[in-house]
PDB file of C-alpha atoms and ligand atoms in Angstrom:
ATOM      1  CA  MET A 287      42.844  73.400 121.577  1.00 79.00           C
ATOM      2  CA  PRO A 288      40.724  70.473 122.904  1.00 80.00           C
ATOM      3  CA  ALA A 289      38.654  70.381 119.677  1.00 83.00           C
ATOM      4  CA  LEU A 290      41.817  70.196 117.600  1.00 82.00           C
ATOM      5  CA  ALA A 291      43.425  67.571 119.812  1.00 82.00           C
ATOM      6  CA  ALA A 292      40.278  65.434 119.614  1.00 88.00           C
ATOM      7  CA  PHE A 293      40.721  64.977 115.832  1.00 88.00           C
ATOM      8  CA  GLY A 294      43.451  62.462 116.714  1.00 87.00           C
ATOM      9  CA  LEU A 295      40.955  60.265 118.589  1.00 89.00           C
ATOM     10  CA  ASP A 296      39.123  59.325 115.395  1.00 91.00           C
ATOM     11  CA  ALA A 297      40.665  56.444 113.449  1.00 92.00           C
ATOM     12  CA  ASP A 298      39.576  57.790 110.044  1.00 93.00           C
ATOM     13  CA  ASN A 299      41.032  61.229 110.752  1.00 92.00           C
ATOM     14  CA  VAL A 300      44.369  59.592 111.579  1.00 90.00           C
ATOM     15  CA  ARG A 301      44.356  57.028 108.771  1.00 90.00           C
ATOM     16  CA  PHE A 302      42.986  59.221 106.004  1.00 92.00           C
ATOM     17  CA  GLY A 303      43.019  62.828 107.232  1.00 88.00           C
ATOM     18  CA  GLY A 304      46.650  63.183 108.331  1.00 84.00           C
ATOM     19  CA  ALA A 305      45.708  63.994 111.949  1.00 86.00           C
ATOM     20  CA  PRO A 306      48.465  63.041 114.381  1.00 80.00           C
ATOM     21  CA  PRO A 307      47.305  60.159 116.568  1.00 82.00           C
ATOM     22  CA  GLY A 308      46.690  61.084 120.187  1.00 77.00           C
ATOM     23  CA  SER A 309      44.631  63.751 121.834  1.00 73.00           C
ATOM     24  CA  ARG A 310      47.057  65.689 123.952  1.00 79.00           C
ATOM     25  CA  ASP A 311      47.705  69.404 123.657  1.00 82.00           C
ATOM     26  CA  VAL A 312      51.250  68.640 122.512  1.00 86.00           C
ATOM     27  CA  GLU A 313      49.980  66.950 119.330  1.00 82.00           C
ATOM     28  CA  ALA A 314      47.582  69.832 118.680  1.00 86.00           C
ATOM     29  CA  VAL A 315      50.357  72.414 119.143  1.00 89.00           C
ATOM     30  CA  ASP A 316      52.685  70.461 116.811  1.00 87.00           C
ATOM     31  CA  TYR A 317      49.921  70.383 114.204  1.00 86.00           C
ATOM     32  CA  LEU A 318      49.274  74.123 114.500  1.00 90.00           C
ATOM     33  CA  CYS A 319      53.011  74.878 114.257  1.00 94.00           C
ATOM     34  CA  ALA A 320      53.361  72.700 111.132  1.00 92.00           C
ATOM     35  CA  MET A 321      50.378  74.445 109.508  1.00 93.00           C
ATOM     36  CA  GLU A 322      51.773  77.895 110.369  1.00 96.00           C
ATOM     37  CA  ARG A 323      55.213  76.964 108.985  1.00 97.00           C
ATOM     38  CA  MET A 324      53.511  75.828 105.777  1.00 96.00           C
ATOM     39  CA  ARG A 325      51.739  79.208 105.490  1.00 97.00           C
ATOM     40  CA  VAL A 326      54.850  81.278 106.263  1.00 97.00           C
ATOM     41  CA  ASP A 327      56.929  79.260 103.763  1.00 96.00           C
ATOM     42  CA  GLY A 328      54.284  79.765 101.070  1.00 95.00           C
ATOM     43  CA  ARG A 329      53.683  76.018 100.722  1.00 97.00           C
ATOM     44  CA  GLY A 330      49.968  76.212 101.517  1.00 98.00           C
ATOM     45  CA  VAL A 331      47.371  77.303 104.015  1.00 98.00           C
ATOM     46  CA  SER A 332      45.147  75.483 106.486  1.00 96.00           C
ATOM     47  CA  PHE A 333      41.686  76.802 107.330  1.00 96.00           C
ATOM     48  CA  ALA A 334      39.609  75.963 110.382  1.00 95.00           C
ATOM     49  CA  VAL A 335      36.080  74.866 109.515  1.00 97.00           C
ATOM     50  CA  VAL A 336      33.750  76.459 112.061  1.00 96.00           C
ATOM     51  CA  GLU A 337      30.015  76.407 112.751  1.00 93.00           C
ATOM     52  CA  ALA A 338      28.289  79.314 110.969  1.00 88.00           C
ATOM     53  CA  GLY A 339      27.538  82.033 113.491  1.00 88.00           C
ATOM     54  CA  GLY A 340      29.665  80.413 116.170  1.00 86.00           C
ATOM     55  CA  ASP A 341      33.240  79.548 116.886  1.00 83.00           C
ATOM     56  CA  ALA A 342      33.019  75.787 117.477  1.00 90.00           C
ATOM     57  CA  ILE A 343      35.759  74.094 115.427  1.00 93.00           C
ATOM     58  CA  LEU A 344      34.244  71.337 113.293  1.00 96.00           C
ATOM     59  CA  GLY A 345      37.245  70.426 111.171  1.00 95.00           C
ATOM     60  CA  ALA A 346      40.059  71.632 108.965  1.00 95.00           C
ATOM     61  CA  CYS A 347      40.555  72.111 105.245  1.00 97.00           C
ATOM     62  CA  ASP A 348      44.014  72.651 103.732  1.00 96.00           C
ATOM     63  CA  LEU A 349      45.167  73.898 100.375  1.00 98.00           C
ATOM     64  CA  ARG A 350      48.778  72.933  99.669  1.00 98.00           C
ATOM     65  CA  LEU A 351      50.982  73.967  96.754  1.00 98.00           C
ATOM     66  CA  PRO A 352      53.057  70.877  95.897  1.00 96.00           C
ATOM     67  CA  ALA A 353      54.161  72.155  92.466  1.00 95.00           C
ATOM     68  CA  PRO A 354      53.911  75.446  90.545  1.00 92.00           C
ATOM     69  CA  ALA A 355      50.273  76.155  89.610  1.00 96.00           C
ATOM     70  CA  VAL A 356      48.962  73.016  91.349  1.00 98.00           C
ATOM     71  CA  GLY A 357      46.756  73.052  94.444  1.00 98.00           C
ATOM     72  CA  GLU A 358      46.153  69.990  96.591  1.00 98.00           C
ATOM     73  CA  VAL A 359      43.385  69.723  99.157  1.00 98.00           C
ATOM     74  CA  GLY A 360      43.240  67.786 102.396  1.00 97.00           C
ATOM     75  CA  TYR A 361      40.446  67.886 104.979  1.00 97.00           C
ATOM     76  CA  LEU A 362      38.878  66.264 107.988  1.00 96.00           C
ATOM     77  CA  LEU A 363      35.831  66.704 110.194  1.00 97.00           C
ATOM     78  CA  ALA A 364      35.069  65.796 113.785  1.00 95.00           C
ATOM     79  CA  PRO A 365      32.796  62.722 113.633  1.00 96.00           C
ATOM     80  CA  ALA A 366      29.830  64.665 115.088  1.00 95.00           C
ATOM     81  CA  ALA A 367      30.010  67.194 112.216  1.00 96.00           C
ATOM     82  CA  ARG A 368      29.783  64.624 109.399  1.00 97.00           C
ATOM     83  CA  GLY A 369      26.795  63.760 107.245  1.00 97.00           C
ATOM     84  CA  ARG A 370      25.288  67.228 106.860  1.00 96.00           C
ATOM     85  CA  GLY A 371      27.227  68.804 104.028  1.00 97.00           C
ATOM     86  CA  VAL A 372      29.686  70.822 106.116  1.00 97.00           C
ATOM     87  CA  MET A 373      32.768  69.744 104.163  1.00 98.00           C
ATOM     88  CA  THR A 374      30.955  69.977 100.821  1.00 98.00           C
ATOM     89  CA  ARG A 375      30.484  73.682 101.525  1.00 97.00           C
ATOM     90  CA  ALA A 376      33.922  74.279 103.047  1.00 98.00           C
ATOM     91  CA  LEU A 377      35.833  72.482 100.299  1.00 98.00           C
ATOM     92  CA  ARG A 378      33.809  74.202  97.576  1.00 98.00           C
ATOM     93  CA  LEU A 379      34.757  77.597  99.070  1.00 98.00           C
ATOM     94  CA  VAL A 380      38.454  76.700  99.308  1.00 98.00           C
ATOM     95  CA  VAL A 381      38.655  75.306  95.768  1.00 98.00           C
ATOM     96  CA  HIS A 382      36.746  78.304  94.394  1.00 98.00           C
ATOM     97  CA  TRP A 383      39.217  80.592  96.205  1.00 98.00           C
ATOM     98  CA  ALA A 384      42.152  78.645  94.715  1.00 98.00           C
ATOM     99  CA  PHE A 385      40.800  79.232  91.200  1.00 98.00           C
ATOM    100  CA  ALA A 386      39.383  82.760  91.559  1.00 98.00           C
ATOM    101  CA  GLU A 387      41.938  84.393  93.867  1.00 97.00           C
ATOM    102  CA  LEU A 388      45.137  82.373  93.385  1.00 97.00           C
ATOM    103  CA  GLY A 389      44.531  81.731  89.683  1.00 98.00           C
ATOM    104  CA  LEU A 390      45.456  78.051  89.915  1.00 98.00           C
ATOM    105  CA  PRO A 391      44.518  76.006  86.820  1.00 98.00           C
ATOM    106  CA  ARG A 392      44.257  72.695  88.727  1.00 98.00           C
ATOM    107  CA  VAL A 393      43.340  71.395  92.172  1.00 98.00           C
ATOM    108  CA  GLN A 394      44.045  67.753  93.025  1.00 98.00           C
ATOM    109  CA  ALA A 395      43.222  65.352  95.833  1.00 98.00           C
ATOM    110  CA  PHE A 396      44.313  61.875  96.852  1.00 98.00           C
ATOM    111  CA  ALA A 397      41.834  59.600  98.631  1.00 98.00           C
ATOM    112  CA  SER A 398      41.984  55.992  99.738  1.00 98.00           C
ATOM    113  CA  PRO A 399      39.860  53.694  97.549  1.00 98.00           C
ATOM    114  CA  GLU A 400      38.257  52.625 100.854  1.00 97.00           C
ATOM    115  CA  ASN A 401      37.314  56.175 101.791  1.00 98.00           C
ATOM    116  CA  GLU A 402      33.812  56.288 100.287  1.00 98.00           C
ATOM    117  CA  ALA A 403      32.797  59.469 102.160  1.00 98.00           C
ATOM    118  CA  SER A 404      35.755  61.386 100.748  1.00 98.00           C
ATOM    119  CA  LEU A 405      35.366  60.032  97.212  1.00 98.00           C
ATOM    120  CA  ALA A 406      31.642  60.918  97.267  1.00 98.00           C
ATOM    121  CA  LEU A 407      32.465  64.428  98.443  1.00 98.00           C
ATOM    122  CA  LEU A 408      35.027  64.969  95.669  1.00 98.00           C
ATOM    123  CA  ARG A 409      32.660  63.591  92.998  1.00 98.00           C
ATOM    124  CA  ARG A 410      29.904  65.917  94.271  1.00 98.00           C
ATOM    125  CA  LEU A 411      32.200  68.904  93.688  1.00 98.00           C
ATOM    126  CA  GLY A 412      33.125  67.853  90.142  1.00 98.00           C
ATOM    127  CA  PHE A 413      36.502  66.157  90.698  1.00 98.00           C
ATOM    128  CA  SER A 414      37.393  63.470  88.134  1.00 98.00           C
ATOM    129  CA  ARG A 415      39.245  60.264  88.884  1.00 98.00           C
ATOM    130  CA  GLU A 416      42.624  60.140  87.113  1.00 98.00           C
ATOM    131  CA  GLY A 417      44.014  56.832  88.301  1.00 98.00           C
ATOM    132  CA  LEU A 418      45.167  54.674  91.189  1.00 98.00           C
ATOM    133  CA  LEU A 419      48.531  55.344  92.846  1.00 98.00           C
ATOM    134  CA  ARG A 420      49.646  52.016  94.290  1.00 98.00           C
ATOM    135  CA  SER A 421      51.272  51.974  97.761  1.00 98.00           C
ATOM    136  CA  TYR A 422      51.408  55.768  97.610  1.00 96.00           C
ATOM    137  CA  ARG A 423      51.195  56.222 101.411  1.00 92.00           C
ATOM    138  CA  GLY A 424      53.096  53.082 102.396  1.00 93.00           C
ATOM    139  CA  PRO A 425      52.835  49.388 101.599  1.00 96.00           C
ATOM    140  CA  GLY A 426      49.309  48.553 100.454  1.00 95.00           C
ATOM    141  CA  GLU A 427      48.094  52.123 101.110  1.00 94.00           C
ATOM    142  CA  ASP A 428      46.826  52.983  97.634  1.00 97.00           C
ATOM    143  CA  ARG A 429      45.375  56.382  96.765  1.00 98.00           C
ATOM    144  CA  VAL A 430      42.931  57.415  94.052  1.00 98.00           C
ATOM    145  CA  ALA A 431      44.203  60.524  92.244  1.00 98.00           C
ATOM    146  CA  LEU A 432      41.490  63.066  91.399  1.00 98.00           C
ATOM    147  CA  SER A 433      41.486  66.606  90.073  1.00 98.00           C
ATOM    148  CA  VAL A 434      39.155  69.452  89.192  1.00 99.00           C
ATOM    149  CA  LEU A 435      39.692  72.309  86.715  1.00 98.00           C
ATOM    150  CA  PRO A 436      38.113  75.773  87.075  1.00 98.00           C
ATOM    151  CA  ASP A 437      35.149  75.201  84.734  1.00 98.00           C
ATOM    152  CA  GLU A 438      34.324  71.840  86.358  1.00 98.00           C
ATOM    153  CA  LEU A 439      33.744  72.933  89.965  1.00 98.00           C
ATOM    154  CA  ARG A 440      30.111  72.356  91.044  1.00 97.00           C
TER     155      ARG A 440
HETATM  156  C1  LIG B 235      35.793  62.928 104.339  1.00 56.64           C
HETATM  157  C2  LIG B 235      34.833  63.616 105.289  1.00 56.64           C
HETATM  158  C3  LIG B 235      35.296  65.041 105.570  1.00 56.64           C
HETATM  159  C4  LIG B 235      33.463  63.653 104.617  1.00 56.64           C
HETATM  160  O1  LIG B 235      32.505  64.098 105.555  1.00 56.64           O
HETATM  161  P1  LIG B 235      30.968  64.131 105.153  1.00 56.64           P
HETATM  162  O2  LIG B 235      30.199  64.543 106.319  1.00 56.64           O
HETATM  163  O3  LIG B 235      30.593  62.867 104.450  1.00 56.64           O
HETATM  164  O4  LIG B 235      31.001  65.232 104.062  1.00 56.64           O
HETATM  165  P2  LIG B 235      30.030  66.420 103.933  1.00 56.64           P
HETATM  166  O5  LIG B 235      30.228  67.327 105.114  1.00 56.64           O
HETATM  167  O6  LIG B 235      30.257  67.019 102.607  1.00 56.64           O
HETATM  168  O7  LIG B 235      28.607  65.757 104.016  1.00 56.64           O
HETATM  169  C5  LIG B 235      28.116  64.879 103.048  1.00 56.64           C
HETATM  170  C6  LIG B 235      26.961  64.157 103.670  1.00 56.64           C
HETATM  171  O8  LIG B 235      26.023  65.122 104.154  1.00 56.64           O
HETATM  172  C7  LIG B 235      24.763  64.946 103.474  1.00 56.64           C
HETATM  173  N1  LIG B 235      24.246  66.288 103.197  1.00 56.64           N
HETATM  174  C8  LIG B 235      23.270  66.871 103.875  1.00 56.64           C
HETATM  175  N2  LIG B 235      23.053  68.096 103.403  1.00 56.64           N
HETATM  176  C9  LIG B 235      23.935  68.301 102.412  1.00 56.64           C
HETATM  177  C10 LIG B 235      24.209  69.398 101.551  1.00 56.64           C
HETATM  178  N3  LIG B 235      23.523  70.527 101.618  1.00 56.64           N
HETATM  179  N4  LIG B 235      25.219  69.253 100.662  1.00 56.64           N
HETATM  180  C11 LIG B 235      25.930  68.123 100.579  1.00 56.64           C
HETATM  181  N5  LIG B 235      25.714  67.042 101.377  1.00 56.64           N
HETATM  182  C12 LIG B 235      24.700  67.144 102.283  1.00 56.64           C
HETATM  183  C13 LIG B 235      25.088  64.139 102.229  1.00 56.64           C
HETATM  184  O9  LIG B 235      23.984  63.421 101.780  1.00 56.64           O
HETATM  185  C14 LIG B 235      26.189  63.261 102.730  1.00 56.64           C
HETATM  186  O10 LIG B 235      25.633  62.252 103.552  1.00 56.64           O
HETATM  187  P3  LIG B 235      25.909  60.719 103.234  1.00 56.64           P
HETATM  188  O11 LIG B 235      27.380  60.506 103.418  1.00 56.64           O
HETATM  189  O12 LIG B 235      25.079  60.017 104.259  1.00 56.64           O
HETATM  190  O13 LIG B 235      25.471  60.532 101.822  1.00 56.64           O
HETATM  191  C15 LIG B 235      34.709  62.857 106.636  1.00 56.64           C
HETATM  192  O14 LIG B 235      34.229  61.553 106.399  1.00 56.64           O
HETATM  193  C16 LIG B 235      36.042  62.765 107.387  1.00 56.64           C
HETATM  194  O15 LIG B 235      36.421  63.694 108.108  1.00 56.64           O
HETATM  195  N6  LIG B 235      36.727  61.600 107.255  1.00 56.64           N
HETATM  196  C17 LIG B 235      38.018  61.381 107.931  1.00 56.64           C
HETATM  197  C18 LIG B 235      39.154  62.198 107.329  1.00 56.64           C
HETATM  198  C19 LIG B 235      39.248  61.987 105.847  1.00 56.64           C
HETATM  199  O16 LIG B 235      38.915  60.948 105.323  1.00 56.64           O
HETATM  200  N7  LIG B 235      39.743  63.035 105.145  1.00 56.64           N
HETATM  201  C20 LIG B 235      39.881  63.011 103.698  1.00 56.64           C
HETATM  202  C21 LIG B 235      41.165  62.418 103.257  1.00 56.64           C
HETATM  203  S1  LIG B 235      41.212  62.238 101.487  1.00 56.64           S
END
């Protein structure tokens, strides 16, 4: 629970990653309940990203189903876990699973034009930029729309 709650201490996780601000257990429990409701309702699934061979929680990676046959990914890492390819590997596994096991023809992502780390990660995996959604997350909060198709995943 403390690892999950700590996501809300990082400004980028709150601004870009959808983590609730704050680091109390109550925020972490709310987050877990929302993710479980999403899974039970069939709207998506949220995976914990853990250290290989251990159980330390490094981050989270979600696959949501916003429309029939469309997957949408969202993800965040604890600051100490960044810069070593952890999310490259985790996201590749989740997107591969979406194509191979769920049979989805498309996975999309929305990233702030200011979020270089996220845009670099998506490019590395073969996502293509499709356009800029202006004020998509509130006034002045633009998002770059990107997607990857099954034969494009790297
Ligand atoms: C987006 C976010 C998950 C990216 O984290 P990240 O650490 O840059 O991503 P990765 O784990 O894939 O690591 C890539 C980095 O590891 C390095 N790396 C080391 N070994 C690597 C490997 N085997 N494969 C890929 N990258 C590797 C890369 O060079 C890159 O470093 P750089 O940024 O200095 O060039 C992270 O910045 C984050 O949590 N941000 C806040 C929340 C957020 O923005 N969520 C996304 C909303 S759209």
